[in-house]
mmCIF file of C-alpha atoms in Angstrom:
data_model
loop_
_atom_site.group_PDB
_atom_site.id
_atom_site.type_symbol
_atom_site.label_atom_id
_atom_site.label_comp_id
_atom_site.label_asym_id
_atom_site.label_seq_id
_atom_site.Cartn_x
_atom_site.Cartn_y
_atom_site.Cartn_z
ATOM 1 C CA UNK A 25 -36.650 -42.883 42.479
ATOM 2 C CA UNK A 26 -32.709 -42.594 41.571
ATOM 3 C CA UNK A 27 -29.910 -43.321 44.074
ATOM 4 C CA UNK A 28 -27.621 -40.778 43.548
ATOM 5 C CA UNK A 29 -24.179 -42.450 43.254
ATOM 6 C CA UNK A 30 -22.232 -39.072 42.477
ATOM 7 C CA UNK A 31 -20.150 -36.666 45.173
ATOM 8 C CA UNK A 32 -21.319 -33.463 45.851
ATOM 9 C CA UNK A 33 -18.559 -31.144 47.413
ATOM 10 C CA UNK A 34 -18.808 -27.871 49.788
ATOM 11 C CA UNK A 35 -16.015 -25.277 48.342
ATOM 12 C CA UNK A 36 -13.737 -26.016 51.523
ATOM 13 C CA UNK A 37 -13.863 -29.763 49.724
ATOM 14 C CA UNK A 38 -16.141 -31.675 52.268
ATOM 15 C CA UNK A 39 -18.061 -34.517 50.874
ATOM 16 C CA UNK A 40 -21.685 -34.783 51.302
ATOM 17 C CA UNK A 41 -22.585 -37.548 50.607
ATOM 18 C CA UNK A 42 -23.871 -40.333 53.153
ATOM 19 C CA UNK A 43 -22.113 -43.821 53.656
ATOM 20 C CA UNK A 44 -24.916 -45.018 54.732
ATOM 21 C CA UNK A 45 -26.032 -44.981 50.926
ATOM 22 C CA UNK A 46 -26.076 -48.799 49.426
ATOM 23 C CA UNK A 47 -26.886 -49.606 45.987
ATOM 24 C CA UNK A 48 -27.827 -53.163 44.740
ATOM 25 C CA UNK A 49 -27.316 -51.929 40.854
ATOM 26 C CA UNK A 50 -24.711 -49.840 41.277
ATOM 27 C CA UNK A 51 -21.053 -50.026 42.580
ATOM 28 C CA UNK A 52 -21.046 -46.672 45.246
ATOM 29 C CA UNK A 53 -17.769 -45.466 46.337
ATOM 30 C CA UNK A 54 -18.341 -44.837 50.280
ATOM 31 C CA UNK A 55 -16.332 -41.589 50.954
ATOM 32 C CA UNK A 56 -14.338 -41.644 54.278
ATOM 33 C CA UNK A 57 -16.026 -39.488 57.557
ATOM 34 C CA UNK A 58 -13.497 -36.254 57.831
ATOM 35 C CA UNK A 59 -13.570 -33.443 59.984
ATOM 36 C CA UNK A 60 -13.663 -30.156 58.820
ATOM 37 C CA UNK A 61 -13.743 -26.556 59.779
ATOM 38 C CA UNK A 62 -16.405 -23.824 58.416
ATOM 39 C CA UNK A 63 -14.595 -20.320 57.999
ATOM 40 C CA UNK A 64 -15.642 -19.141 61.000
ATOM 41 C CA UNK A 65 -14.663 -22.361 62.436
ATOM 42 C CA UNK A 66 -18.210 -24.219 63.115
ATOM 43 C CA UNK A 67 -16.600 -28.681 62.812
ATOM 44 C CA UNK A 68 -18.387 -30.270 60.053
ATOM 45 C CA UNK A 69 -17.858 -34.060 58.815
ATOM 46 C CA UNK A 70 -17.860 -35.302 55.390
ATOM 47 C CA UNK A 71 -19.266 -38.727 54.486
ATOM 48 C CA UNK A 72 -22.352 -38.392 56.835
ATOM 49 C CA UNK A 73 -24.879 -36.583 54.791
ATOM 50 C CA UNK A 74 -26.295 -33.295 55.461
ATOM 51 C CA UNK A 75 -26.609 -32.926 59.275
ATOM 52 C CA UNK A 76 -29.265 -30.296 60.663
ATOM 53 C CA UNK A 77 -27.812 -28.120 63.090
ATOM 54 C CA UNK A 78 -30.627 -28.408 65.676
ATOM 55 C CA UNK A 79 -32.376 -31.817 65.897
ATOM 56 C CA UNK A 80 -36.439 -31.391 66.391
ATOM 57 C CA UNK A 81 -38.177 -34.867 67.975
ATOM 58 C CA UNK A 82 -42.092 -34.810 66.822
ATOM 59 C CA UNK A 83 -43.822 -36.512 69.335
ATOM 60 C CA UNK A 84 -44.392 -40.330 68.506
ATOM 61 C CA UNK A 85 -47.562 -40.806 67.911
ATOM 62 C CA UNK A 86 -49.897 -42.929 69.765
ATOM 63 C CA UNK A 87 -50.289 -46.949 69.008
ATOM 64 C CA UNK A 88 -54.383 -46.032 68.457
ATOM 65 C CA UNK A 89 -53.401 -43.405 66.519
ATOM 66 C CA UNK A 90 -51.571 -45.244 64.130
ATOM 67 C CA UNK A 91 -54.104 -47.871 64.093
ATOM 68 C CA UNK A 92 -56.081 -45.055 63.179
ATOM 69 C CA UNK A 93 -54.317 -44.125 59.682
ATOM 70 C CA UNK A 94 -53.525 -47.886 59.186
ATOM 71 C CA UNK A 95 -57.552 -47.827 58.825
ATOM 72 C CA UNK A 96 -57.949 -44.653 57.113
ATOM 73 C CA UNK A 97 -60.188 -43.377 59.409
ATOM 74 C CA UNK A 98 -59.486 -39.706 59.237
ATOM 75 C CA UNK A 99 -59.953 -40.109 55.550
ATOM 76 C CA UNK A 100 -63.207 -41.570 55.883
ATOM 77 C CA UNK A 101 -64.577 -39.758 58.584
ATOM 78 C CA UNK A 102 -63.700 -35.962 56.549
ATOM 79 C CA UNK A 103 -65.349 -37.442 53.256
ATOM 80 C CA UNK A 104 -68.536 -38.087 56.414
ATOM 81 C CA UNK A 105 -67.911 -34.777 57.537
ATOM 82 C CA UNK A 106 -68.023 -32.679 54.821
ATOM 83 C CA UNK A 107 -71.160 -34.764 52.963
ATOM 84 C CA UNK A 108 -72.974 -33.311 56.498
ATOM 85 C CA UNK A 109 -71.535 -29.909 57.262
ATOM 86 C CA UNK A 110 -70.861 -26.948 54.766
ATOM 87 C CA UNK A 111 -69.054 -24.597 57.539
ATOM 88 C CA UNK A 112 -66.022 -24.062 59.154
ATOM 89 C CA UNK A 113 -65.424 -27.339 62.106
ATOM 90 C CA UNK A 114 -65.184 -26.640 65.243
ATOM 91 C CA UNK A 115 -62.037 -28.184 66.921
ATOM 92 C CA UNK A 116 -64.371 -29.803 69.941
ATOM 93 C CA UNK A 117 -67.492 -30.583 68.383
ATOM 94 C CA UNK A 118 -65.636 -32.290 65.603
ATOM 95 C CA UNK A 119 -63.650 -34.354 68.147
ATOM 96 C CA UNK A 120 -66.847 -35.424 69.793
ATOM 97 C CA UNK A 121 -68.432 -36.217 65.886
ATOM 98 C CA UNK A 122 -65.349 -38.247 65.252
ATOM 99 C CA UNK A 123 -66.195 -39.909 68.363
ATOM 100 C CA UNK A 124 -69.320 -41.141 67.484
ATOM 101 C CA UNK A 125 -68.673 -41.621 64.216
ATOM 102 C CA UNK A 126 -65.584 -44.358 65.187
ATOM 103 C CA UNK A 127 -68.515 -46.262 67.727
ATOM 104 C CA UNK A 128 -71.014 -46.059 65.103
ATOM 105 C CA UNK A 129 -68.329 -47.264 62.164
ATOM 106 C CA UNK A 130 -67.592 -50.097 64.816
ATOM 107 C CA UNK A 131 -63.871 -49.081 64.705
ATOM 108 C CA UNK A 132 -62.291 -52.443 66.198
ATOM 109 C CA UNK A 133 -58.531 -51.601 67.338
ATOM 110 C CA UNK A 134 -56.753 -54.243 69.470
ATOM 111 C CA UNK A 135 -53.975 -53.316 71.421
ATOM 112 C CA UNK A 136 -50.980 -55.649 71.983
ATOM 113 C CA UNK A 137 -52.383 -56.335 75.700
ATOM 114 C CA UNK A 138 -55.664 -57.676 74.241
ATOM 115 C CA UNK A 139 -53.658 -59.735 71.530
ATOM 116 C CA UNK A 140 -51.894 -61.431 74.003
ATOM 117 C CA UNK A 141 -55.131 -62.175 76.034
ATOM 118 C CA UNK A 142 -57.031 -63.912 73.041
ATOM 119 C CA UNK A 143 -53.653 -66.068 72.322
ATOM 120 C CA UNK A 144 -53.892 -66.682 75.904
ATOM 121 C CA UNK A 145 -57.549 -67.613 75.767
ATOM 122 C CA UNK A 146 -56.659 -69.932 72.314
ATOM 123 C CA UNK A 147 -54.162 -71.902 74.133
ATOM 124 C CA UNK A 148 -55.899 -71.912 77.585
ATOM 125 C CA UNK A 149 -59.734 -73.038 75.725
ATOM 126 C CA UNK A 150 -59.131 -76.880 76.263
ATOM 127 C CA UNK A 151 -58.487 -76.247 79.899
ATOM 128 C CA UNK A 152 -61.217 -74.002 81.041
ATOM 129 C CA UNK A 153 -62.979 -73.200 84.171
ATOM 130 C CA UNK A 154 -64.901 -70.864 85.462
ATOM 131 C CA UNK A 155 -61.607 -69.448 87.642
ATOM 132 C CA UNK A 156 -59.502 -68.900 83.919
ATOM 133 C CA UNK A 157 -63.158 -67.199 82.621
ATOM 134 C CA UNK A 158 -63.230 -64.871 85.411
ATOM 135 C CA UNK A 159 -59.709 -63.842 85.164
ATOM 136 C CA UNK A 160 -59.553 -62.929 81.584
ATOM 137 C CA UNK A 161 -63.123 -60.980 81.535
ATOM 138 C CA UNK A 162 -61.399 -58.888 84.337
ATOM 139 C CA UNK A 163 -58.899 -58.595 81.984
ATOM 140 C CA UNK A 164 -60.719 -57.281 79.570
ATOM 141 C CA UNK A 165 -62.449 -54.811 81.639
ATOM 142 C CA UNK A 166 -59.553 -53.785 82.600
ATOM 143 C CA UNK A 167 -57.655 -52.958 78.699
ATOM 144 C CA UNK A 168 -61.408 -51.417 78.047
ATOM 145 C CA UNK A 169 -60.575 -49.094 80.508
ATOM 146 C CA UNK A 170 -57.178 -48.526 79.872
ATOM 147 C CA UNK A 171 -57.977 -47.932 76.304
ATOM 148 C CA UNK A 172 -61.275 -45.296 76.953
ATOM 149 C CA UNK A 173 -58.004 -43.340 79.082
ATOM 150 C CA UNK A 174 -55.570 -43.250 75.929
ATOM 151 C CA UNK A 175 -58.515 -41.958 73.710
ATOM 152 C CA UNK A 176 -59.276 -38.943 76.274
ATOM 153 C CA UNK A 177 -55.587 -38.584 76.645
ATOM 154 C CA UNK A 178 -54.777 -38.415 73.570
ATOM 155 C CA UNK A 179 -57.566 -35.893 72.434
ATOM 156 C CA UNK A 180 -55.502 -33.063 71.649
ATOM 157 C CA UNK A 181 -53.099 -35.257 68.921
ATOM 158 C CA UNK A 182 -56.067 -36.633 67.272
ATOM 159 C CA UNK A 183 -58.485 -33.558 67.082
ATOM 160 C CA UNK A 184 -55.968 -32.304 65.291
ATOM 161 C CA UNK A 185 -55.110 -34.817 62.797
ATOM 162 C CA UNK A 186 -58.914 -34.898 62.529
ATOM 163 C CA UNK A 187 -58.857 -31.217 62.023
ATOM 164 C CA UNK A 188 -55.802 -31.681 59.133
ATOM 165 C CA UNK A 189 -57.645 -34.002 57.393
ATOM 166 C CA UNK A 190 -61.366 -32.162 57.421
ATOM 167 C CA UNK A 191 -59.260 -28.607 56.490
ATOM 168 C CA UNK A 192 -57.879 -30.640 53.039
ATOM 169 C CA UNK A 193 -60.969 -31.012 51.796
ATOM 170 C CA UNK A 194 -62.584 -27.133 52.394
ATOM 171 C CA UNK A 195 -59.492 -25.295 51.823
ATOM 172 C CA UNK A 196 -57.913 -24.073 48.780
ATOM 173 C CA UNK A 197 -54.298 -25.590 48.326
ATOM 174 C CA UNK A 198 -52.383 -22.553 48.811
ATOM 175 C CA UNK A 199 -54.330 -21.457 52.237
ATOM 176 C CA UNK A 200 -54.344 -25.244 53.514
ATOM 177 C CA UNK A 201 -50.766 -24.772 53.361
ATOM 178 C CA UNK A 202 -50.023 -21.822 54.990
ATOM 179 C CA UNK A 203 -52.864 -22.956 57.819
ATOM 180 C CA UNK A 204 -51.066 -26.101 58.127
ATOM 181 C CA UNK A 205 -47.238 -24.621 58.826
ATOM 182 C CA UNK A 206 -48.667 -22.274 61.179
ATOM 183 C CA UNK A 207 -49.768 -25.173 63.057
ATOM 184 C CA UNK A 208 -46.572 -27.246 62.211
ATOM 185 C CA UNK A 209 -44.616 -27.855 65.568
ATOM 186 C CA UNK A 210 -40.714 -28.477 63.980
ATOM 187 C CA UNK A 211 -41.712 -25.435 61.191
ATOM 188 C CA UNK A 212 -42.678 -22.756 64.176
ATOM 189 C CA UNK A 213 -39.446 -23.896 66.017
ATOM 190 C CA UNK A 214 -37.202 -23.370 62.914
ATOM 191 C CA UNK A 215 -39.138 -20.256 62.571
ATOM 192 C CA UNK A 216 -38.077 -18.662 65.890
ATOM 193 C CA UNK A 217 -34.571 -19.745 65.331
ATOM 194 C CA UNK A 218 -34.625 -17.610 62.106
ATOM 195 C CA UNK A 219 -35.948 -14.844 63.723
ATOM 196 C CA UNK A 220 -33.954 -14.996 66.942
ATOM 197 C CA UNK A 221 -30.487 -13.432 65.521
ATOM 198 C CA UNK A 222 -28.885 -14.220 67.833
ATOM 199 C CA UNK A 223 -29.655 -17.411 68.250
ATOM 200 C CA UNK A 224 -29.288 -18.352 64.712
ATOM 201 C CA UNK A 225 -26.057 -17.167 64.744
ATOM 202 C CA UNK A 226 -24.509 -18.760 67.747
ATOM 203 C CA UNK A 227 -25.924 -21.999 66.210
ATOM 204 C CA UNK A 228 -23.560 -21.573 62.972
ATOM 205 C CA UNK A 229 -20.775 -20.488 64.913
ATOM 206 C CA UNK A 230 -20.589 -23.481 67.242
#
């Protein structure tokens, strides 16, 4: 990948490039942040970058979900999936085989709670009674819980990264596309602004 190091100007003269751009190998000139007007009078800066005009936030996605990809899970369990199926999923049942499939894979994800409890129990070993043992197995009972909750909780964000993942490997490129944007959160939103005159409008003349 190349840094870019030259300046790309709008006609009105407004530098696009970031400063936030740093270069080890290469001596960047950092272009100054300017305010500017668009001809119908919209204020634009120069030196920041391209900024969007409406900001989307994707929802962050869950601490066992990301243990999840750190794991490749969802790339293991479609490879399962399609070996044993040759139709179309269905969103629940292949929720509930994913299910199974992570206790039968003996999917071990420890969440910073139970990290701190085995440091705890490390440090706490050459002291030990039976009051310590009692505390931390309620402990644990207790993060089991907790972490059963965030799996049914968080059923709808991982059927369908389950569903993403088993749809790459059945549909054709172009079609897995398309299905994918029409599912695509921050693409429908942009969408509706584009089709919402008068919505998109107001937004470039702000």
């Amino acid at each position: 990948m190349r840094i870019t190091i030259g300046h790309y100007y709008t006609p009105r003269g407004r530098d696009l490039q970031s400063r936030r751009i740093s270069s080890r190998s290469a001596q960047i000139s950092r272009p100054s942040i300017q305010k500017y007007r668009t001809i119908s009078g919209r204020p634009v800066r120069s030196g920041v970058g391209i900024e969007p005009d409406v900001m989307f936030s994707e929802k962050e996605k869950s601490e066992f979900h990301k243990a999840l990809i750190r794991d490749g899970a969802f790339f293991k369990f479609a490879g399962y999936w399609v070996r044993e199926n040759h139709s179309s999923p269905d969103t629940r049942k292949l929720y509930d085989s994913f299910s199974k499939w992570l206790n039968q894979e003996g999917f071990l994800y420890l969440t910073e709670a139970e990290k701190s409890l085995n440091r705890a129990s490390a440090s706490l070993s050459e002291v030990w009674d039976p009051g310590i043992a009692d505390a931390i197995q309620l402990a644990q009972e207790g993060i089991r819980e907790q972490k059963n909750l965030d799996l049914q909780r968080g059923q709808e964000e991982l059927s369908e990264a389950v569903l993403a993942e088993v749809q790459s490997r059945l549909l054709d490129r172009d079609v897995y596309i398309q299905v994918r944007l029409q599912a695509d959160q921050v693409a429908n939103e942009a969408l509706q602004i584009v089709i919402d005159k008068s919505r998109y409008h107001s937004i470039l003349t702000l």
